[in-house]
Amino acid sequence: MRYEGRIDLSMTKKTHRGQPRIFRDPKAGPISRALPLFPLQPVLRRIVRHVAKIHPELFERLETGAFKTFLIDAKGIPFLLVLKPDPNSPTLVARSRHDEIQYDVLVSGKFSTLLQMIDSKSDSDALFFNRNILISGDTEAILLLRNALDDMDTTLADDVATAFGPLAKPMRASINLANRITGARA
Amino acid sequence: MTQFEKPELVCPAGTPASLRTAVDAGADAVYCGFKGPTNARNFSGLNFTKAELSESVKYAHDRDAIVLAAINSFPTAGRTDLWKNSVDDAVELGLDAVIIADIGMAQYVAREHPDQRLHLSVQAGASSPEAINYYVEQFGVKRVVLPRILTVAEIKRVHDAIDCEIEAFVFGNIGMMAEGRCSLTNYVTGVSTNMDGVCSPASHVEYEPDENENLTTRLGEFAIDCISCGETAGYPTICKGRYDTAIKKNYYAFEEPISLNLTRLLPDLIKAGVTALKIEGRQRSRAYIRSVVSSFREAIDAYAAGDEPDISQLIALTEGGKETEGAFKSKTWR
Ligand code: SF4
């Protein structure tokens, strides 16, 4: 901060859009290196395609955010998630914490906090005010994604559950259980 | 406990899902805006298309709630058609009231849609009986949303001297500047809060965490705060930033991150003549809407029944984890 005198108007129109960054995790541990991620990828693919299919309206509200790369860093989870919600080919993939990853927006927080957020149980602004989640990068893109997801009648957690067809009920029950167990610590 | 007639609970909605959430949580009225600069919450990914608003009005009306259209930014020269079209659309869709700030739009509504109920937005900054009565007499305004600068006693005096209903904010974001007059964002970003409808547009905001999770907040070229790890944060607005000035270093020169919460003053506000209680937060999520609206529903119902409401959960939703009764309690609050 430090306001140091009169603001020069010629300098003031800067926006922060369109500046991809590189993520490196200096604390990446050995589990992350050893963990095979390939069994996870088809599951994630299924989730993102299912959500895109049942919520085509999501992309209208997403506007330019659809073409950004969202890096999700759930603390305590030995891998990262990379979401590209491009309506033509949305992808969600797991990446090793040892990878260098180019992203537009980074969202990080405890797994339990992020779970509560996608289950629409917690207000993301309040989580941000209370420093339970951290956001950096393209602020407009994350706002577009937040508002697009928030306009769904179901929660993202519901949709993750229904992506598993006949396993939807046990999946939803597991999410509820995880919410109950981890929610107490969020 | 004090008993009273229940006031109207007016709740925010930035998306159709939020509107349904507000109605289901007990809102009597929901206010919302069209996509674009015609309303004062023109944030990315927020607001309604005409088709969305049409469905939303039906949803609310089917459940005995009303919907108010916020068309409360100020049209700039050469762009007035956008605001006029929004007014025409709101009337066509059967919105229960149109909330305007601009005097030209007030005249347009009064002339073109004389049967449309008209509310005067907080953005109009009308806080004196003279100003409010002018809008009532000239344009048939039925309700004024009061700026957040009056004490409860002053609200009572205004009420006694005007010929329209009063709507007062009771929860949410609170800024320090005269409503509808703040140019801080415009000065730094070139985007106007009052004419483009957005304070601190997300496209100009950047959060820069360091390795210790201290967070620098930037608006355009300027760092407006540096929040230490563990410290609570607020909206990235200039008025809630910390600055070094000639008299003090690193302090909230305008206002600290804090939210208005008037739950304890509700009985006094009603006694002062307030007809409608307004919750701020069209930019907030469904989780916020559900929680705040249901809390206020319970609080109003409890007070009306002569009971004391439990309002403890609201603090978790406040900006910076802090709340204030602002000028409503005393002019010395800041
Ligand atoms: S800078 Fe603060 S006072 Fe000014 S419009 Fe934004 S929130 Fe309101």
Short mmCIF file of C-alpha atoms in Angstrom, two decimals, chain A residues 17 61 63 139-140 143-144 146-147, chain B residues 13-15 31-49 70-74 76 79 82-83 86 123 173 185 189-205 280-284:
data_model
loop_
_atom_site.label_atom_id
_atom_site.label_comp_id
_atom_site.label_asym_id
_atom_site.label_seq_id
_atom_site.Cartn_x
_atom_site.Cartn_y
_atom_site.Cartn_z
CA ARG A 17 -6.14 -9.60 -16.97
CA ARG A 61 -22.35 -16.54 -16.96
CA GLU A 63 -18.08 -15.35 -20.15
CA THR A 139 -9.48 -11.82 -9.99
CA GLU A 140 -12.12 -11.25 -12.65
CA LEU A 143 -15.36 -13.95 -9.81
CA LEU A 144 -16.91 -15.13 -13.07
CA ARG A 146 -17.77 -18.19 -8.56
CA ASN A 147 -20.88 -16.43 -9.87
CA ALA B 13 -30.01 -11.14 -5.44
CA GLY B 14 -27.20 -11.12 -7.99
CA THR B 15 -28.34 -14.24 -9.82
CA TYR B 31 -34.04 -6.36 -5.44
CA CYS B 32 -31.89 -7.09 -8.46
CA GLY B 33 -30.51 -5.53 -11.63
CA PHE B 34 -30.07 -6.17 -15.33
CA LYS B 35 -26.66 -7.14 -16.68
CA GLY B 36 -24.59 -4.09 -17.55
CA PRO B 37 -23.93 -0.62 -16.17
CA THR B 38 -27.54 0.34 -15.35
CA ASN B 39 -27.26 -0.78 -11.74
CA ALA B 40 -24.80 -0.20 -8.92
CA ARG B 41 -23.59 -3.81 -8.68
CA ASN B 42 -22.26 -4.32 -12.20
CA PHE B 43 -19.78 -7.03 -11.20
CA SER B 44 -18.42 -9.76 -13.46
CA GLY B 45 -20.81 -12.68 -13.90
CA LEU B 46 -23.57 -11.00 -11.92
CA ASN B 47 -27.11 -9.84 -12.70
CA PHE B 48 -30.04 -10.82 -14.88
CA THR B 49 -30.91 -11.08 -18.53
CA ALA B 70 -32.43 -1.55 -9.31
CA ILE B 71 -31.76 0.81 -12.22
CA ASN B 72 -29.79 3.03 -9.96
CA SER B 73 -26.63 4.18 -11.67
CA PHE B 74 -26.34 7.49 -13.48
CA THR B 76 -23.85 9.35 -19.05
CA ARG B 79 -26.05 6.44 -23.25
CA LEU B 82 -29.68 1.86 -22.12
CA TRP B 83 -31.27 3.07 -18.88
CA SER B 86 -34.04 -1.15 -18.76
CA GLN B 123 -27.49 6.43 -4.70
CA ASN B 173 -21.18 -3.44 3.25
CA THR B 185 -12.50 4.03 -7.98
CA THR B 189 -9.19 2.82 -12.57
CA GLY B 190 -11.07 5.08 -14.95
CA VAL B 191 -14.22 3.05 -14.23
CA SER B 192 -16.98 4.91 -12.40
CA THR B 193 -18.89 3.45 -9.47
CA ASN B 194 -21.78 5.77 -10.18
CA MET B 195 -21.93 5.67 -13.98
CA ASP B 196 -20.54 2.19 -14.75
CA GLY B 197 -22.04 0.67 -11.63
CA VAL B 198 -18.93 -0.93 -10.24
CA CYS B 199 -16.61 -0.01 -7.40
CA SER B 200 -13.18 -1.69 -7.64
CA PRO B 201 -13.86 -3.74 -10.78
CA ALA B 202 -12.36 -7.22 -10.50
CA SER B 203 -10.43 -6.65 -13.72
CA HIS B 204 -8.35 -4.06 -11.86
CA VAL B 205 -7.95 -5.97 -8.59
CA GLU B 280 -26.92 -5.27 1.19
CA GLY B 281 -25.03 -7.87 -0.84
CA ARG B 282 -26.07 -8.55 -4.43
CA GLN B 283 -22.44 -9.50 -5.03
CA ARG B 284 -22.50 -12.20 -2.34
#
